[in-house]
Coordinates of C-alpha atoms and ligand atoms in Angstrom, one line a residue:
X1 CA -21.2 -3.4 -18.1
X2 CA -24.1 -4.3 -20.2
X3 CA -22.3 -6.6 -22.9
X4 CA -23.2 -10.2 -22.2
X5 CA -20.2 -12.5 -21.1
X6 CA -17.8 -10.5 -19.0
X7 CA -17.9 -7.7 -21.4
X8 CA -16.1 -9.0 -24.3
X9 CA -19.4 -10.7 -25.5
X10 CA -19.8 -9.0 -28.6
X11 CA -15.8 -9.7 -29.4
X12 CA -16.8 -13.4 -28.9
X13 CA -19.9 -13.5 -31.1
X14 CA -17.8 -12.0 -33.9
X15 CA -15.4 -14.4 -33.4
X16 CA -18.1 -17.1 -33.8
X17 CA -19.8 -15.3 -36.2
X18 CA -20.2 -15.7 -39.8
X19 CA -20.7 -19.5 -40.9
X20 CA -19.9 -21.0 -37.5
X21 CA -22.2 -20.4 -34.7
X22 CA -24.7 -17.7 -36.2
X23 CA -26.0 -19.4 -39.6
X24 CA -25.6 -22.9 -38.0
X25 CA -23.0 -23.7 -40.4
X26 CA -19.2 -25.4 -39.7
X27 CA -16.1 -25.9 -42.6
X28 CA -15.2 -29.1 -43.4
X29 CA -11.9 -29.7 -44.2
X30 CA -11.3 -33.3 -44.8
X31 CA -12.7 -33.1 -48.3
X32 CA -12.0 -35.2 -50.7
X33 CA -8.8 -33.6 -52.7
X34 CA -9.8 -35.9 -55.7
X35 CA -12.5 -33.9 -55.8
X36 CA -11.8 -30.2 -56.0
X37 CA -13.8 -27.8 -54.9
X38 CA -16.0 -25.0 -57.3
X39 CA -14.8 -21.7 -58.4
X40 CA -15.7 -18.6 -57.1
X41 CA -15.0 -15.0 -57.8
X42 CA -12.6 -15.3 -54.4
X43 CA -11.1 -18.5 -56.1
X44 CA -11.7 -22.3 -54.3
X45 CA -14.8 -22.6 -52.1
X46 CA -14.9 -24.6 -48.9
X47 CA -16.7 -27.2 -48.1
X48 CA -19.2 -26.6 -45.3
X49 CA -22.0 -28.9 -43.2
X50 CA -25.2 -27.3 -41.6
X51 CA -24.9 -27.7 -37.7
X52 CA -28.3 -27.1 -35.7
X53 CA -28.1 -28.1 -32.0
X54 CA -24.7 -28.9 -32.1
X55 CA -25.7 -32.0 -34.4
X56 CA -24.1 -32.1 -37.7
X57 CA -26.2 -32.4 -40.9
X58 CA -25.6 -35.1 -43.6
X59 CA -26.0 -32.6 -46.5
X60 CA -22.7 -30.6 -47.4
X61 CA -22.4 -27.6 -49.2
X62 CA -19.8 -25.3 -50.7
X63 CA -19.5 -21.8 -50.3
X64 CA -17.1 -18.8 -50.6
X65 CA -14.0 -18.6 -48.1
X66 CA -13.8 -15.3 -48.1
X67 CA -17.4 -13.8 -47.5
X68 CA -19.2 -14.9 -44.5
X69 CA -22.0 -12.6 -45.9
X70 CA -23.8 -13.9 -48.7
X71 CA -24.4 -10.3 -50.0
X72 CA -20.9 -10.2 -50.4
X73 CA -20.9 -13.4 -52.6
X74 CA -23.8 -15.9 -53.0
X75 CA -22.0 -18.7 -53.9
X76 CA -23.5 -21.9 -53.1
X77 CA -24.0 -25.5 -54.6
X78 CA -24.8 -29.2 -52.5
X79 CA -21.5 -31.5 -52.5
X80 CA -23.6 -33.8 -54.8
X81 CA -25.1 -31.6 -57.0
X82 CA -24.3 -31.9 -60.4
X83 CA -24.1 -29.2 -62.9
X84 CA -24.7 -29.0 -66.5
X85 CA -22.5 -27.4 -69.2
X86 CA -24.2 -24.4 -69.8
X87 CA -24.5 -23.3 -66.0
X88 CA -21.1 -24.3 -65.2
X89 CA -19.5 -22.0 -68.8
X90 CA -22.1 -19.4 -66.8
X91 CA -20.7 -19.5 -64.0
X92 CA -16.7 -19.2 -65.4
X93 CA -18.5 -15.7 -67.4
X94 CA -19.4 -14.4 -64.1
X95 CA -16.5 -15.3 -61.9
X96 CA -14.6 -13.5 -64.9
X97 CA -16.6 -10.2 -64.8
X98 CA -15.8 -10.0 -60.8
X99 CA -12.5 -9.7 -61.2
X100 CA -11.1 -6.3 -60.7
X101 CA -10.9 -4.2 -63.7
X102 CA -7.6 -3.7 -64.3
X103 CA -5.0 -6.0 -64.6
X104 CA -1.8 -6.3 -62.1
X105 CA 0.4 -5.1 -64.9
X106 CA -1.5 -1.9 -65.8
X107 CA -1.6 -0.8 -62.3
X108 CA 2.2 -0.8 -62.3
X109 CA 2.0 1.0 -65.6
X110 CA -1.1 3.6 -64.3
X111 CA 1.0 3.8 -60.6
X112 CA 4.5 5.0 -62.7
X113 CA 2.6 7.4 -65.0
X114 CA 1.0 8.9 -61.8
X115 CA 4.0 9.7 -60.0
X116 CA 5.6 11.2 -63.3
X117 CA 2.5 13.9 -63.2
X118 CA 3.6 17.1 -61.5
X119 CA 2.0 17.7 -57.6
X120 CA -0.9 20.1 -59.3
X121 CA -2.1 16.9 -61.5
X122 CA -2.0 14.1 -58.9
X123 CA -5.3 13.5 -57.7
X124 CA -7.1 10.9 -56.6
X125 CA -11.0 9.9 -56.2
X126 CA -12.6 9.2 -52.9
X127 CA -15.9 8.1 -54.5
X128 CA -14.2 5.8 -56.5
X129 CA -11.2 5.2 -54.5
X130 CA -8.8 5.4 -57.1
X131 CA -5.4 7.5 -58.6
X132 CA -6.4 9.6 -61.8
X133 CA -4.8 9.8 -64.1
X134 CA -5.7 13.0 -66.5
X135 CA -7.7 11.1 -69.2
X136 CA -9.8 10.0 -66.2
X137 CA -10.7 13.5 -64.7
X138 CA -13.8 14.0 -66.4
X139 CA -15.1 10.4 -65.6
X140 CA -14.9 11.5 -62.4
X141 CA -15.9 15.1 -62.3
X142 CA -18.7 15.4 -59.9
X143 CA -17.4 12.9 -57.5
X144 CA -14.8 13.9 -54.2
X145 CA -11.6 14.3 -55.3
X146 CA -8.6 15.0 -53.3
X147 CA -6.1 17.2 -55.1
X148 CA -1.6 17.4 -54.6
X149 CA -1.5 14.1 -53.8
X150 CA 2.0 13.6 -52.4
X151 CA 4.2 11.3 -52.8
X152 CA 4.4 11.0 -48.7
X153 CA 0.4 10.2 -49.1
X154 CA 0.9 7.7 -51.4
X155 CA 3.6 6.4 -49.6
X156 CA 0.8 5.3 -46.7
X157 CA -1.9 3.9 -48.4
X158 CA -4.4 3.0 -45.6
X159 CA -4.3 6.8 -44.9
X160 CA -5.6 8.0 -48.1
X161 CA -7.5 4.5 -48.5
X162 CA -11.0 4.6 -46.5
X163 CA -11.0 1.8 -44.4
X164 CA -13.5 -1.2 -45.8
X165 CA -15.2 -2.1 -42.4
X166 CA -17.8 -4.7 -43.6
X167 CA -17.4 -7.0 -40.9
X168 CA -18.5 -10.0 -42.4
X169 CA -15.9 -9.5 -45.3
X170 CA -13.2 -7.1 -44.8
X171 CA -12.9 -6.4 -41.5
X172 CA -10.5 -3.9 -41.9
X173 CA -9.0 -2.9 -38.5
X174 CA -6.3 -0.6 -39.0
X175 CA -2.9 -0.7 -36.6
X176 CA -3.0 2.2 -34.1
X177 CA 0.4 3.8 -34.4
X178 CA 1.8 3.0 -31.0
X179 CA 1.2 -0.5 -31.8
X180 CA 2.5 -0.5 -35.5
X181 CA 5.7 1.1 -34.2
X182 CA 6.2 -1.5 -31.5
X183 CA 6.2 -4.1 -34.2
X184 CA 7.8 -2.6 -36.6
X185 CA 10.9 -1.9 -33.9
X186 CA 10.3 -5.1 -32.5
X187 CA 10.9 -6.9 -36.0
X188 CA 14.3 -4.9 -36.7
X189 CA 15.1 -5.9 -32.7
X190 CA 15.1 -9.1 -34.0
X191 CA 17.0 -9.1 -36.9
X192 CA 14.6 -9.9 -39.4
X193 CA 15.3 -8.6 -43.4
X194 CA 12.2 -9.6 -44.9
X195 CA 8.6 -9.4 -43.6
X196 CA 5.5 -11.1 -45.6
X197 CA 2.9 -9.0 -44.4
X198 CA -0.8 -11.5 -44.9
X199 CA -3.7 -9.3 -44.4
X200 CA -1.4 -6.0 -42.6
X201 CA -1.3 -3.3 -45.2
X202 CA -0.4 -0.4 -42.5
X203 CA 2.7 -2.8 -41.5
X204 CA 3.9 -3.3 -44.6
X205 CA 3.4 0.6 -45.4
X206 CA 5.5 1.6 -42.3
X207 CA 7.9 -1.0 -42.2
X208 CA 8.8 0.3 -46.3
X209 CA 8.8 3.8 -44.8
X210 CA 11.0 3.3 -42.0
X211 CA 13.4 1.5 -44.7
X212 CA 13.2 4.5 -47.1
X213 CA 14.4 6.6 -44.4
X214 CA 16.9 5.4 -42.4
X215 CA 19.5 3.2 -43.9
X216 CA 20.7 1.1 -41.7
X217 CA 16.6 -0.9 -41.0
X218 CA 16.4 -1.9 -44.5
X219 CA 14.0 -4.3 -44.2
X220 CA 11.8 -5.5 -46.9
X221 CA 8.0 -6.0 -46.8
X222 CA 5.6 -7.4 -48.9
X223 CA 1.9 -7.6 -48.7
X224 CA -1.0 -10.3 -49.6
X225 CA -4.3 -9.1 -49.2
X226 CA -8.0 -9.6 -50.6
X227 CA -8.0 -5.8 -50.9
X228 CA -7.5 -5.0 -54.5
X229 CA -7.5 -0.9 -53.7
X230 CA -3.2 -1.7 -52.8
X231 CA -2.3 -2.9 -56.1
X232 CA -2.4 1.1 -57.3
X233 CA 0.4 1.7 -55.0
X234 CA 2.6 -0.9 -55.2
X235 CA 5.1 -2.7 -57.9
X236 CA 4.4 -6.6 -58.2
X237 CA 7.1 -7.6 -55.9
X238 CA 5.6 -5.6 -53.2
X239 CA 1.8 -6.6 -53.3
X240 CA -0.4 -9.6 -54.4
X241 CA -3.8 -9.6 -54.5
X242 CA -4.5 -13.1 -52.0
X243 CA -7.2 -15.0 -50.3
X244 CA -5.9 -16.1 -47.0
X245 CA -8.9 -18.1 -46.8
X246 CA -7.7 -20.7 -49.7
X247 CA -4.6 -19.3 -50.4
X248 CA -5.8 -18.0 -53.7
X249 CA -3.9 -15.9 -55.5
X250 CA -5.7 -13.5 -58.3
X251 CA -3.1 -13.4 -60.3
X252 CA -2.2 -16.6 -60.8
X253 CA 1.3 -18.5 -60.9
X254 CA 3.4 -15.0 -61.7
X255 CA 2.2 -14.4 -58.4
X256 CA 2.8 -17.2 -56.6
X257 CA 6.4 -17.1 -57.6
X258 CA 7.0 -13.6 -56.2
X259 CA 5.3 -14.7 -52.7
X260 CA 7.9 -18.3 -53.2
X261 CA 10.7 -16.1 -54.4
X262 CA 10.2 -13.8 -50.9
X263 CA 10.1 -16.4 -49.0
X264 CA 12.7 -18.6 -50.0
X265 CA 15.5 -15.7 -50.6
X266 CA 18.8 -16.2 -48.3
X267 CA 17.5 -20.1 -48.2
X268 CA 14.8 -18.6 -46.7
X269 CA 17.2 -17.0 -43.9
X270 CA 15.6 -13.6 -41.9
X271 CA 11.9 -13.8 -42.7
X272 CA 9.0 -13.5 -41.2
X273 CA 5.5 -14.0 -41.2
X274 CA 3.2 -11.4 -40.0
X275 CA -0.7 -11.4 -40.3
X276 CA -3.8 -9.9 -38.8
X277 CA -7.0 -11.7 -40.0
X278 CA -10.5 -10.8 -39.7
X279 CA -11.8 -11.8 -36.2
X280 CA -14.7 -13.4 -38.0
X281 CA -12.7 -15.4 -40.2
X282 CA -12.4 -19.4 -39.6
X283 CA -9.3 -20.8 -37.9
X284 CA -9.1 -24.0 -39.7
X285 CA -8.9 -22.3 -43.4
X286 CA -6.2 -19.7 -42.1
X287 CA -4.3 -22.4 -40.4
X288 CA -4.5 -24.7 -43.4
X289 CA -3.3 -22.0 -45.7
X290 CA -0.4 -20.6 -43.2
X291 CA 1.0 -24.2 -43.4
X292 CA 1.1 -23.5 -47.1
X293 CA 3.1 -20.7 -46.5
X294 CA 5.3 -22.2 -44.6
X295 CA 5.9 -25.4 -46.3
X296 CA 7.0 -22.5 -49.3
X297 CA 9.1 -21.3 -47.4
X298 CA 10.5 -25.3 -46.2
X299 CA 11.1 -26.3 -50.2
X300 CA 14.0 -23.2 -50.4
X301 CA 15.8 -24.8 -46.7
X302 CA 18.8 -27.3 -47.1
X303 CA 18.4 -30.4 -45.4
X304 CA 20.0 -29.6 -42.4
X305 CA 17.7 -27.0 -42.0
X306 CA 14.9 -29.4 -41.6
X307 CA 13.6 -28.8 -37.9
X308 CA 13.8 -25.0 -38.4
X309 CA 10.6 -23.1 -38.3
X310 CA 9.3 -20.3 -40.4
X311 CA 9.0 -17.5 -37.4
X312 CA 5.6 -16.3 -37.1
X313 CA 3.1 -13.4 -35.7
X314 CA -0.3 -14.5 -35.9
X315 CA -2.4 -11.6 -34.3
X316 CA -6.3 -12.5 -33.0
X317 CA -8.0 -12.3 -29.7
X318 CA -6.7 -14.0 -26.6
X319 CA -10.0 -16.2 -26.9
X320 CA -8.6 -18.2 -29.6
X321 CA -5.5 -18.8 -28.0
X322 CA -6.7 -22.8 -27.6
X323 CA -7.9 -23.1 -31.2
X324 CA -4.5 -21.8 -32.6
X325 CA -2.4 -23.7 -30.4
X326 CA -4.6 -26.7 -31.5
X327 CA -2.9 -25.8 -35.0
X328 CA 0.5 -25.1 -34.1
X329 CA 1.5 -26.5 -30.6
X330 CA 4.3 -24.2 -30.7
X331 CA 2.9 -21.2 -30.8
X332 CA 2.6 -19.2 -27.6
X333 CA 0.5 -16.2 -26.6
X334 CA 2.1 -12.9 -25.8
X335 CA 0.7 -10.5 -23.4
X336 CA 1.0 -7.5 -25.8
X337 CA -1.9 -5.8 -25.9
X338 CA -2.7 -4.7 -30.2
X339 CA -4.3 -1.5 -30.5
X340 CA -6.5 0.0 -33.6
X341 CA -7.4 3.2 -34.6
X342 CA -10.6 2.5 -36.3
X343 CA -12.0 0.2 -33.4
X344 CA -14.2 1.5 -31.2
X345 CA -14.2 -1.4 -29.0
X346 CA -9.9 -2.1 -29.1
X347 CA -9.0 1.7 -29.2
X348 CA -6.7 2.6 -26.5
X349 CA -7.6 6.0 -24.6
X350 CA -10.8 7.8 -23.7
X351 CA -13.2 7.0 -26.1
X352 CA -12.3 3.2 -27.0
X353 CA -11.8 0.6 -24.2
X354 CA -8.7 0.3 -22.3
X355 CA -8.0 -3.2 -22.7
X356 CA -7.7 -4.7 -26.4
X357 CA -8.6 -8.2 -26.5
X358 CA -6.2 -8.9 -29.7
X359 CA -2.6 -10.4 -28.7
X360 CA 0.4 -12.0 -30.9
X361 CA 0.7 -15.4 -31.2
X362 CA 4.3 -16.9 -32.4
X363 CA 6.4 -19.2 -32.1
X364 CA 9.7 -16.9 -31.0
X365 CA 10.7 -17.6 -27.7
X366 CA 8.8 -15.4 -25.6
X367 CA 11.8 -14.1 -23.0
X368 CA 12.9 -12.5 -26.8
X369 CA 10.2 -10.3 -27.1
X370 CA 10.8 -7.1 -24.7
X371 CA 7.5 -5.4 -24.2
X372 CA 7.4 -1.7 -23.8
X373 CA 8.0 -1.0 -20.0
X374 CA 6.5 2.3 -19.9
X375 CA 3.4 0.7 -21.2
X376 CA 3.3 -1.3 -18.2
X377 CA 4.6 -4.6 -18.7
X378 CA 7.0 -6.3 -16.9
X379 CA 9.5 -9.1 -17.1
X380 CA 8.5 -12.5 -14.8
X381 CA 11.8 -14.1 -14.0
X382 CA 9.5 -17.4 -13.5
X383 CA 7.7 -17.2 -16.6
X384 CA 10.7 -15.9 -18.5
X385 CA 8.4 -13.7 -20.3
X386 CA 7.0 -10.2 -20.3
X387 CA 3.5 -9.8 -18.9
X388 CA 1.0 -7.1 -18.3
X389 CA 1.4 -5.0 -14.6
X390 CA -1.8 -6.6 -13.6
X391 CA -0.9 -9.9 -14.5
X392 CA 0.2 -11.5 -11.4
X393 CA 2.6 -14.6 -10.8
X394 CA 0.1 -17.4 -9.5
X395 CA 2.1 -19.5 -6.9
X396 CA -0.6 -22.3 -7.1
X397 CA -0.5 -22.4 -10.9
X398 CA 3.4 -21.6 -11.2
X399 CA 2.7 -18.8 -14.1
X400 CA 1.0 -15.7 -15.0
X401 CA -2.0 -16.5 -15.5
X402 CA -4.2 -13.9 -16.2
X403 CA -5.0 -13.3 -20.6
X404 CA -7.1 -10.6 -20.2
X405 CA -4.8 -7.9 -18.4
X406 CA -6.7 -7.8 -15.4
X407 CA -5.9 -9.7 -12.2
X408 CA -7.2 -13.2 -12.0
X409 CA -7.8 -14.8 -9.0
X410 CA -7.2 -18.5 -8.1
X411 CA -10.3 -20.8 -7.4
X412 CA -9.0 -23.8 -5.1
X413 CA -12.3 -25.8 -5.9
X414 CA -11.2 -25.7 -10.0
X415 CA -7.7 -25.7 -9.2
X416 CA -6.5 -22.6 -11.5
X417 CA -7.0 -19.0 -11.7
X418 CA -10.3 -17.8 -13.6
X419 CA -11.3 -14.0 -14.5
X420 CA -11.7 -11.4 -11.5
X421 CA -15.8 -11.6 -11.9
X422 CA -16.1 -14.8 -11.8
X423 CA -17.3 -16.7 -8.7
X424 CA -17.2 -20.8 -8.3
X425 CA -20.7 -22.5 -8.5
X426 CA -21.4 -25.3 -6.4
X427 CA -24.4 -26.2 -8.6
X428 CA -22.1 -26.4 -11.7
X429 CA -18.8 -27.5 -10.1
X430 CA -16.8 -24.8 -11.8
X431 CA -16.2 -21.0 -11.6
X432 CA -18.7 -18.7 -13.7
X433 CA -20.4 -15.6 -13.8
X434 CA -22.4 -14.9 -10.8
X435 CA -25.6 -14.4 -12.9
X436 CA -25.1 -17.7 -14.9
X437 CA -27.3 -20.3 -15.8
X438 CA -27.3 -23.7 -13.7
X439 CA -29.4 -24.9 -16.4
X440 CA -26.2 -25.5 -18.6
X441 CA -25.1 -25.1 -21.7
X442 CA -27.9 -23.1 -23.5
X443 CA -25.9 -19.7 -23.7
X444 CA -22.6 -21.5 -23.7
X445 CA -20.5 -23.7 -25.4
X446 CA -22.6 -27.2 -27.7
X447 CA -19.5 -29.6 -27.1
X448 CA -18.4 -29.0 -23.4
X449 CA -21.0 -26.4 -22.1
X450 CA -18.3 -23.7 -20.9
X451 CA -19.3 -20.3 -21.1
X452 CA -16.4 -18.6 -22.6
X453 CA -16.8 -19.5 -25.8
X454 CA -19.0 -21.1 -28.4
X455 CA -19.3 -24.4 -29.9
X456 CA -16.8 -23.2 -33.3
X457 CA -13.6 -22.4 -31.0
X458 CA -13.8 -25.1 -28.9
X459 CA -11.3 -26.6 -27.8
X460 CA -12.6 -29.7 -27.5
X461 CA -14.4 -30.3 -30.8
X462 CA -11.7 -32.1 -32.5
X463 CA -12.1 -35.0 -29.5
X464 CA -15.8 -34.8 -28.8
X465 CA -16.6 -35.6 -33.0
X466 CA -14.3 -38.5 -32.7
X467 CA -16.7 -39.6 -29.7
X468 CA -19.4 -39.2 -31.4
X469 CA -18.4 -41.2 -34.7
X470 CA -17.5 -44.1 -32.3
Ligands
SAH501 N1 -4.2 -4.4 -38.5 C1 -3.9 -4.5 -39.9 C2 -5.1 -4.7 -40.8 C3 -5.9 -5.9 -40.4 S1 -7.5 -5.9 -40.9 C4 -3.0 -3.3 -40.4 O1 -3.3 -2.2 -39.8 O2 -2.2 -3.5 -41.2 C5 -7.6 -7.4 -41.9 C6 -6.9 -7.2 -43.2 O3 -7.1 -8.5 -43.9 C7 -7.5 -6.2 -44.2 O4 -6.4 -5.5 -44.8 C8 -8.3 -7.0 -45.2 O5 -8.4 -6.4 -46.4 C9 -7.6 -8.3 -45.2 N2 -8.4 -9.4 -45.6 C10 -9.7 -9.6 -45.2 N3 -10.1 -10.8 -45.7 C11 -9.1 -11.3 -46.4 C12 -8.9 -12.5 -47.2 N4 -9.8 -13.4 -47.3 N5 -7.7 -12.7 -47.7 C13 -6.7 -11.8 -47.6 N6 -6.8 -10.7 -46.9 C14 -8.0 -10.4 -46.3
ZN502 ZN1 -16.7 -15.7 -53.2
ZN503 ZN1 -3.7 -19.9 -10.0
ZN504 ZN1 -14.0 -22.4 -9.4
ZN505 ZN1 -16.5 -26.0 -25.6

């Protein structure tokens, strides 16, 4: 394979990229809440410090938490820069502008006008990416427009939607269907009634289908996302326009409430947490923000209640299974393997690879979670958890072992199992590839020097900075 690192090279350099590895840039988050942070059109910015040889600069900056490209929003101003009136009243003008240009409200009106509108009048624009409504035909007269929209098309959104693929922003990687359906049975398996979907618009499109159709899966479903294209298709108890980065909502308090009301419902009884973020996207920020969530969802629990957790599906590549489980030490990493139809690199069949990188990460017991068997996974009485067929039960390490879905084998010199192309290097005391480096760390991790991953999901960073302020 001619991907560096074991094949799943360019996976890992998305994962790093953005602000982390490629521009030489980490978040901070211990910033000063007396001090909050500037406004940008995506609502709070974060505080970041320029790293360049895995030595951290003095200077800090702030920049948008959503856009790791700074064509997508050039945000930027020094922590101790100080701004005068007029730039700052600027500023506020444009951040206004950005937003989208129609409020919440008149999309409800606009989405109930459009499925008054007889079959023959229901069209929508693909330039634009937008439902018509008649006064708007001529606006739109020389651009694509699909005609009859149904109401089963607008019923699934991210089918008439063109996926936004940017993949410094966006990153919109949308569910295959095998894998939407196991989630979607697997949360009605479990008994769950409500689902916030963060960042899963196909989810929370299937799971409202499914409890359209059949009565007795009547679960509800609603979605935050950044993607303000939703809000035409949904009522404001359904959808909120959010930045997962900073837990921003657009629309302000109104908005909040709906996502508090959801969540706290039942005293807060049968609900779940589902999101997919973009691979790109920052660990820290998300995890910050998902304690957030849950700590909403904590305020509606009686006392009693108290050592309860919010359940949780938190989907992202195996890779970053040490970085979230730095976050949340309960959390435990299925072997489920997440498909997507729009991935050339996690599509299942011919064309795509066969193995998807991108598993589930919760904090449900894993012997609950029954993985398809005619997929090929198995149940380890040992592990008492489902695991891929390849994914063999290590007598040496006492566990499955394996997080990519192929076989690992076990390395007596480093005294654990390590991926099936790795070899052990006497020069380098552990197992790597067999065309490695001695030399060290140059392709590898800044903090520890391994060569899975780089210096931003490291495992090790939170101990080696408190080394190096000593
Ligand atoms: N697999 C999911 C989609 C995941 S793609 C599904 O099929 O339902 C990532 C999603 O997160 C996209 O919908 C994208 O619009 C959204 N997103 C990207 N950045 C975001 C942000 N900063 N805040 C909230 N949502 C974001
Ligand atoms: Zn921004
Ligand atoms: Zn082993
Ligand atoms: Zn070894
Ligand atoms: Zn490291």
């Amino acid at each position: 394979m001619a991907a560096p690192r074991d094949g799943l090279g360019a996976v890992e350099t998305e994962g790093n990229g953005g602000r982390s590895e490629s521009s030489g840039a980490e978040v901070v988050l211990s910033s000063d809440p007396a001090t909050p942070a500037p406004l940008c059109p995506h609502g709070p910015t974060l505080l970041f410090v320029k790293v360049s040889q895995g030595r951290e600069g003095t200077r800090r900056f702030y920049a948008c938490s959503a856009c790791r490209d700074r064509k997508d929003c050039n945000f930027f101003q020094w922590e101790d820069e100080k701004l005068s009136g007029a730039r700052l009243a600027a500023r506020e003008a444009y951040n206004r502008r950005c937003q989208p240009p129609l409020s919440r409200t008149q999309c409800v009106e606009r989405y109930l006008k459009f499925i008054e509108l007889p079959l023959s009048q229901r069209k929508f624009c693909q330039r634009c990416q937008q439902l018509l409504l008649p006064d708007d035909w001529e606006k739109h007269g020389e651009h694509q427009v699909v005609g009859d929209v149904s109401l089963t098309q607008l019923k699934r959104p991210s089918r008439l939607l063109y996926p936004l693929e940017n993949k410094k922003t966006n990153a919109q990687y949308l569910f295959a269907d095998r894998s939407c359906q196991f989630l979607v049975d697997l949360l009605s398996t479990l008994g769950f009634r409500r689902v916030l979907c963060v960042g899963t618009p196909r989810l929370h499109e299937l799971i409202r289908l499914k409890a359209s159709g059949d009565k007795k899966s009547n679960i509800k479903s609603l979605l935050l996302d950044i993607d303000f294209r939703y809000s035409q298709f949904y009522m404001e108890d359904s959808f909120c326009h959010y930045n997962m980065f900073n837990h921003h909502f657009f629309d302000g308090k109104a908005a909040l409430e709906v996502c508090r009301t959801f969540l706290q419902e039942d005293k807060g009884e049968g609900v779940i947490m589902v999101t997919d973020p973009p691979f790109g996207g920052l660990v820290e920020p998300l995890a910050v923000t998902f304690k957030k969530l849950i700590a909403m969802w904590k305020e509606g629990q009686s006392q009693d209640n108290s050592h309860k957790e919010l359940p949780i599906f938190w989907i992202f590549p195996y890779f970053f299974e040490s970085r979230i489980c730095q976050f949340f030490p309960s959390f435990c990493m299925l072997d489920y393997q997440v498909d997507y139809d729009n991935h050339a690199l996690y599509k299942h069949g011919k064309t795509g690879r066969k193995q998807s990188p991108v598993r589930i990460f919760t904090n449900i017991p894993p012997n609950k979670i029954i993985l398809p068997i005619e997929e090929g996974y198995r149940f380890c009485p040992l592990c008492q958890r489902y695991v891929s067929l390849e994914n063999q039960h290590c007598e040496h390490c006492n566990s499955c072992t394996s997080k990519d879905g192929r076989k690992w084998n076990h390395c007596f010199f480093c005294k654990k199992c390590v991926k099936p192309s790795w070899i052990h290097c006497s020069i380098c005391n552990h197992c790597a590839l067999p065309d490695h480096s001695c030399e060290g760390p140059k392709d590898g991790c800044f903090v520890c020097g391994e060569l899975d991953h780089k210096r931003s999901t490291c495992p090790n960073i939170s101990t080696s900075k408190k080394v190096n302020k000593e």
